[in-house]
Coordinates of C-alpha atoms in Angstrom, one line a residue:
X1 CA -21.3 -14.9 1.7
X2 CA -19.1 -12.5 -0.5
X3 CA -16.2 -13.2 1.4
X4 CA -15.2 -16.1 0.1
X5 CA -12.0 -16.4 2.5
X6 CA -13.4 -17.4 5.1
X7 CA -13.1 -21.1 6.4
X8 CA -17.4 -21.5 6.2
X9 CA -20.3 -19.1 4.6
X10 CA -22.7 -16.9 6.9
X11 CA -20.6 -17.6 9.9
X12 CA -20.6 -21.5 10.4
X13 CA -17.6 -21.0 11.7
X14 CA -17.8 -18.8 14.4
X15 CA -19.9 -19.3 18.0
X16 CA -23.0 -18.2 17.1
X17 CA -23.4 -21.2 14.0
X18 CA -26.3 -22.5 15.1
X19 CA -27.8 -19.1 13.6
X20 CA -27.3 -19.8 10.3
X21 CA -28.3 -23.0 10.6
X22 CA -31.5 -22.4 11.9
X23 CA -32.4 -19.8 9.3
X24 CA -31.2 -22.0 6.8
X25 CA -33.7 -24.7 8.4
X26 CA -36.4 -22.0 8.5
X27 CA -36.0 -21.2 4.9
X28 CA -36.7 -24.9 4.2
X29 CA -39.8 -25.1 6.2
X30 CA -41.1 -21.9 3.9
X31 CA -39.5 -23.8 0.7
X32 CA -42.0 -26.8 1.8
X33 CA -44.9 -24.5 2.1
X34 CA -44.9 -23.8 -1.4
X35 CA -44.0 -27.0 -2.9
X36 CA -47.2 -27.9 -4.3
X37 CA -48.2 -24.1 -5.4
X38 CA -44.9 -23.5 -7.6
X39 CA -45.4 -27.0 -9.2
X40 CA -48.6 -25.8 -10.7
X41 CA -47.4 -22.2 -11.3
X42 CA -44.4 -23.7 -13.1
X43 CA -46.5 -26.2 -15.4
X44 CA -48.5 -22.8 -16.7
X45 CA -45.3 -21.6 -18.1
X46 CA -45.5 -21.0 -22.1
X47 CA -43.7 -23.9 -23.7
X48 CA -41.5 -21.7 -25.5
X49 CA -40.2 -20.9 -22.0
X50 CA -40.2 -24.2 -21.1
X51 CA -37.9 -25.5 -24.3
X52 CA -35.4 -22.5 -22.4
X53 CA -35.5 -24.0 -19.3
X54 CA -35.1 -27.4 -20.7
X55 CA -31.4 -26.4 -22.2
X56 CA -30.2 -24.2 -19.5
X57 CA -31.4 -27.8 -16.8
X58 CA -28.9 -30.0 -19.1
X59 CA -25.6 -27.5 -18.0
X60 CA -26.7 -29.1 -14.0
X61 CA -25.6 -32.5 -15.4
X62 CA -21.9 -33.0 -14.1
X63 CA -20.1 -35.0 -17.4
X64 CA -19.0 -31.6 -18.5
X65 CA -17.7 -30.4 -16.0
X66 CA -16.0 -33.8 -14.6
X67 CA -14.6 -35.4 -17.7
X68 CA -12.9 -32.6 -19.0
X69 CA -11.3 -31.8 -15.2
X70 CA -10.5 -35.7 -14.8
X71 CA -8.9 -35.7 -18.2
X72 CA -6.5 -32.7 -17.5
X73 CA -5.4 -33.8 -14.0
X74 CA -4.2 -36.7 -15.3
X75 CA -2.6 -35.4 -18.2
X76 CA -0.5 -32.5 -16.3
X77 CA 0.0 -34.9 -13.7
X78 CA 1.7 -37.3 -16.2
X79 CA 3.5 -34.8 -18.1
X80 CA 5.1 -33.2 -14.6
X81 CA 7.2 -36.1 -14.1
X82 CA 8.2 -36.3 -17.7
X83 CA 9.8 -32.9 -18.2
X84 CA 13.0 -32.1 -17.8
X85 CA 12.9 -28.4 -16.8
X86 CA 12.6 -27.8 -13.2
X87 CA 10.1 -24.8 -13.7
X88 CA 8.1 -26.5 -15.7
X89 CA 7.5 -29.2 -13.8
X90 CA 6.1 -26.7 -10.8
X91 CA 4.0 -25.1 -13.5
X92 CA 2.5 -28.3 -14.4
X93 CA 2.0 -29.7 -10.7
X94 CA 0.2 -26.0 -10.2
X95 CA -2.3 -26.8 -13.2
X96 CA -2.8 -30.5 -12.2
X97 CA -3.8 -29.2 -8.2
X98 CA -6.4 -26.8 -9.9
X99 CA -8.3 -29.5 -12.1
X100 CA -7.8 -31.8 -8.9
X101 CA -9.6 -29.0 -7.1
X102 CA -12.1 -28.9 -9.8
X103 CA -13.1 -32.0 -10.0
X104 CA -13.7 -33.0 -6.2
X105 CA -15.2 -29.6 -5.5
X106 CA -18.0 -30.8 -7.8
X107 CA -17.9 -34.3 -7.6
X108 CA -17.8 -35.3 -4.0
X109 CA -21.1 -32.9 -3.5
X110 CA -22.4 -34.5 -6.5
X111 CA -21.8 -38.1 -4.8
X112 CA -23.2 -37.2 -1.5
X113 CA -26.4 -35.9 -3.1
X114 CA -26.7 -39.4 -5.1
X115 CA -26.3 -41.1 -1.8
X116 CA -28.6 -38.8 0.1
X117 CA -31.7 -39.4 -2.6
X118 CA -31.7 -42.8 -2.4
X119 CA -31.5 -43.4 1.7
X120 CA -34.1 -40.1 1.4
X121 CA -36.1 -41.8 -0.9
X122 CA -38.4 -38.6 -1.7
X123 CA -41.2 -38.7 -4.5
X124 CA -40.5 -36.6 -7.5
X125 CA -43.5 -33.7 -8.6
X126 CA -44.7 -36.7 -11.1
X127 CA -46.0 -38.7 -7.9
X128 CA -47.4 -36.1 -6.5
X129 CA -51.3 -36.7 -6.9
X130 CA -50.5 -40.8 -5.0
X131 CA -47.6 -39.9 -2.9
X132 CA -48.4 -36.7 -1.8
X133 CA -45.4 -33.9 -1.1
X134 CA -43.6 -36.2 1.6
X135 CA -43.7 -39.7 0.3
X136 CA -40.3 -41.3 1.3
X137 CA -39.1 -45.0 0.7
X138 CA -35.6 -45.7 0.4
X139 CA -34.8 -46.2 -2.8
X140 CA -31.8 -47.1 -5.1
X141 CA -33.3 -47.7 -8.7
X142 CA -36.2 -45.7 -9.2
X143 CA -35.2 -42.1 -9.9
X144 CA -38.6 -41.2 -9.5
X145 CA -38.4 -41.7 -5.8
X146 CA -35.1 -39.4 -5.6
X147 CA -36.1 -36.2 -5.6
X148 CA -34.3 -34.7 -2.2
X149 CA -31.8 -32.9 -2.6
X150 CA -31.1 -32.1 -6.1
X151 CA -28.6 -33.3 -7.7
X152 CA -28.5 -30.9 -10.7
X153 CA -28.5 -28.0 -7.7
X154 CA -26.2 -29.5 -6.1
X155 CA -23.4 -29.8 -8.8
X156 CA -24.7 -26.2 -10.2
X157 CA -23.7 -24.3 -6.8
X158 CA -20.4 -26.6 -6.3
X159 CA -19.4 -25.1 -9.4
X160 CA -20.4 -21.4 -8.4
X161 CA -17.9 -21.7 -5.0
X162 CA -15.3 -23.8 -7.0
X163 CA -15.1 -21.0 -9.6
X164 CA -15.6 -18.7 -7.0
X165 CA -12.7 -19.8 -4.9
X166 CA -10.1 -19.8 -8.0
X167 CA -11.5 -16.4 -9.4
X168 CA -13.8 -14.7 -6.9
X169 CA -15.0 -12.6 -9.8
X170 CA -16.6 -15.5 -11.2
X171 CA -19.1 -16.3 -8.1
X172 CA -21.9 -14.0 -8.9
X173 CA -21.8 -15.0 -12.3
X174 CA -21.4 -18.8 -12.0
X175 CA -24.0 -18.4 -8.7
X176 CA -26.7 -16.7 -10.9
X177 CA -26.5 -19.5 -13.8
X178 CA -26.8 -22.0 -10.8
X179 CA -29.8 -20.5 -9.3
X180 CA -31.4 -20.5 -12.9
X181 CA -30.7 -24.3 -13.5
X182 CA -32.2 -24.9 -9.9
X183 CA -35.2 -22.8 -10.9
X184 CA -35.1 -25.0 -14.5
X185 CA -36.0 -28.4 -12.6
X186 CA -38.7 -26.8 -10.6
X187 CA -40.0 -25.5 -14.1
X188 CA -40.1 -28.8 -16.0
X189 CA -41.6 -30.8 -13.2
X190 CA -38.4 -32.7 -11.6
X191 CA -37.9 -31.2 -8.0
X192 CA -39.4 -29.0 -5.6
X193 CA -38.3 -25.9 -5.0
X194 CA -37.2 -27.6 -1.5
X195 CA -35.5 -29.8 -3.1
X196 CA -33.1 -27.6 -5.4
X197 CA -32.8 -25.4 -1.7
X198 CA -31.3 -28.5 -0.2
X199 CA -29.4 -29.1 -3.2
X200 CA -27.9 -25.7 -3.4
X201 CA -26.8 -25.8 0.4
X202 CA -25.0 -29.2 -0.2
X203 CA -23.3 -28.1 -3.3
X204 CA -21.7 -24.9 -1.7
X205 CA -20.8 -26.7 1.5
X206 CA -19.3 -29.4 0.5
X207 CA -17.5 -27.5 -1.8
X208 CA -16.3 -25.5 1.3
X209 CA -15.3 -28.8 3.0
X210 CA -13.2 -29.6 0.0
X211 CA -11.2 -26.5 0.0
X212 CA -10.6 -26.6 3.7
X213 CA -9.3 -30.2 2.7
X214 CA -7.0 -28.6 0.1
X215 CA -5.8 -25.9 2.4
X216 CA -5.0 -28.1 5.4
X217 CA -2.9 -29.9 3.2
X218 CA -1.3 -26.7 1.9
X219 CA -2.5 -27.5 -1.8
X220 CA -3.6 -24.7 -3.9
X221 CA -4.9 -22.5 -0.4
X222 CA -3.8 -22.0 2.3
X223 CA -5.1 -20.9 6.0
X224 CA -4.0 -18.0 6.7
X225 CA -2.7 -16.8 10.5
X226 CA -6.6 -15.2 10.8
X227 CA -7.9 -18.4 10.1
X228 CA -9.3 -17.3 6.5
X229 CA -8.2 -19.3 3.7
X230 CA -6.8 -17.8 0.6
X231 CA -5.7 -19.2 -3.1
X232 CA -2.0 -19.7 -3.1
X233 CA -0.3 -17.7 -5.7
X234 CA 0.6 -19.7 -8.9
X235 CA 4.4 -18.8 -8.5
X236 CA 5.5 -21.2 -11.4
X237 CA 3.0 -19.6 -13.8
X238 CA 4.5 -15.8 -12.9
X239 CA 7.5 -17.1 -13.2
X240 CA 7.5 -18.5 -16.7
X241 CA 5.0 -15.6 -18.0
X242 CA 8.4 -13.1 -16.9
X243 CA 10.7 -15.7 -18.7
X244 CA 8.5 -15.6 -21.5
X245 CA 8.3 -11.8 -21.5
X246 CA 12.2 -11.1 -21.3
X247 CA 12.4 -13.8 -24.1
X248 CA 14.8 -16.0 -21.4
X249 CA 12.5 -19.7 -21.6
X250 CA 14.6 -22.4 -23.0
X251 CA 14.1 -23.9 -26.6
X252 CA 12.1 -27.0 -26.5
X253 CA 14.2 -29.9 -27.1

């Protein structure tokens, strides 16, 4: 998992896959056995603990993180076919590719989770006492019956790869904050700890998948000859910074 170069975490990749998986699958069968005892452990948390949790859950919400990312592609994408200067156009189409990456790293996870809780259709913690721990129905308008996976998780752990992938000294950071939101919606009654476990699995994988898609297109990675995939160096940005530091970047006009 710390080597973020290669094409899949804990070996997906390689022959022996199904490994993973499995433990992965058995993880989740230990997650569902203590569904119903973390609920009530979590609900005997102080409230001033609680209040915590409750603004730490808010940074799983994907606005922030989507907007902003949106909002820049579209503005370096637009200004790199208005400039003149050749270098700074590359600089530009460099910037826009990262906010491109940022954005569908988190929001195609984010999507597929939204998809996934409604054909799941699981009952939240709230319905607990009348559904039980597996009540399914598919569901598109009740978000209390769209509790698997998370979607807060989810988006959390996509941003922990995503920042991972760009800076790798950002992943244990960013993937510590994530495990603390996924631990928030457990505490304030939203999810199962299986659920925010599913969520975080979808969020780093898909934001795997999404790199791979970058890479095989040669955008921002690409695959190396040992099949690991690798952030392409930002030679516009270099460039400019040693124009800039020998005083040599032309006047704005």
């Amino acid at each position: 998992m710390n080597d973020l170069s290669r094409p899949w975490p804990l070996g997906l990749n390689g022959a022996r896959w199904w490994v993973p998986a499995v433990g992965a699958l058995f993880i989740l069968a230990v997650a569902l056995s203590i569904d119903r005892e973390a609920i009530g452990w979590a609900s005997a948390w102080p409230q001033s603990l609680r209040d915590v949790m409750a603004d730490l859950t808010r940074f799983g919400e994907s606005d922030w993180i989507l907007i902003p990312a949106l909002a820049l592609f579209l503005l370096m994408a637009l200004l790199s076919v208005l400039v003149p200067w050749h270098l700074m156009r590359l600089l530009l189409r460099e910037q826009a590719a990262t906010f491109a990456f940022i954005f569908l790293g988190v929001a195609v996870p984010g999507l597929t989770a939204s998809v996934l809780k409604g054909i799941i259709g699981r009952a939240r913690p709230m319905h607990l006492d009348t559904a039980g721990l597996l009540g399914f129905r598919i569901n598109w308008d009740d978000w209390t019956f769209q509790s698997f996976p998370s979607g807060h998780a989810t988006t959390a752990f996509a941003l922990a790869a995503v920042l991972g992938f760009l800076s790798a000294r950002w992943f244990v950071p960013a993937l510590v904050f994530a495990a603390g939101i996924a631990v928030s919606r457990v505490a304030l009654g939203f999810h199962y700890p299986s659920d925010v476990l599913g969520g975080a699995v979808l969020g780093l994988l898909g934001a795997y998948w999404i790199r791979s898609l970058f890479a095989s297109r040669d955008v921002l990675f690409r695959r190396q000859l040992d099949g690991t995939i690798r952030l392409k160096p930002l030679v516009a940005l270099r460039r400019y910074i040693a124009l800039k530091r020998r005083r040599s970047v032309p006047a704005p006009r």
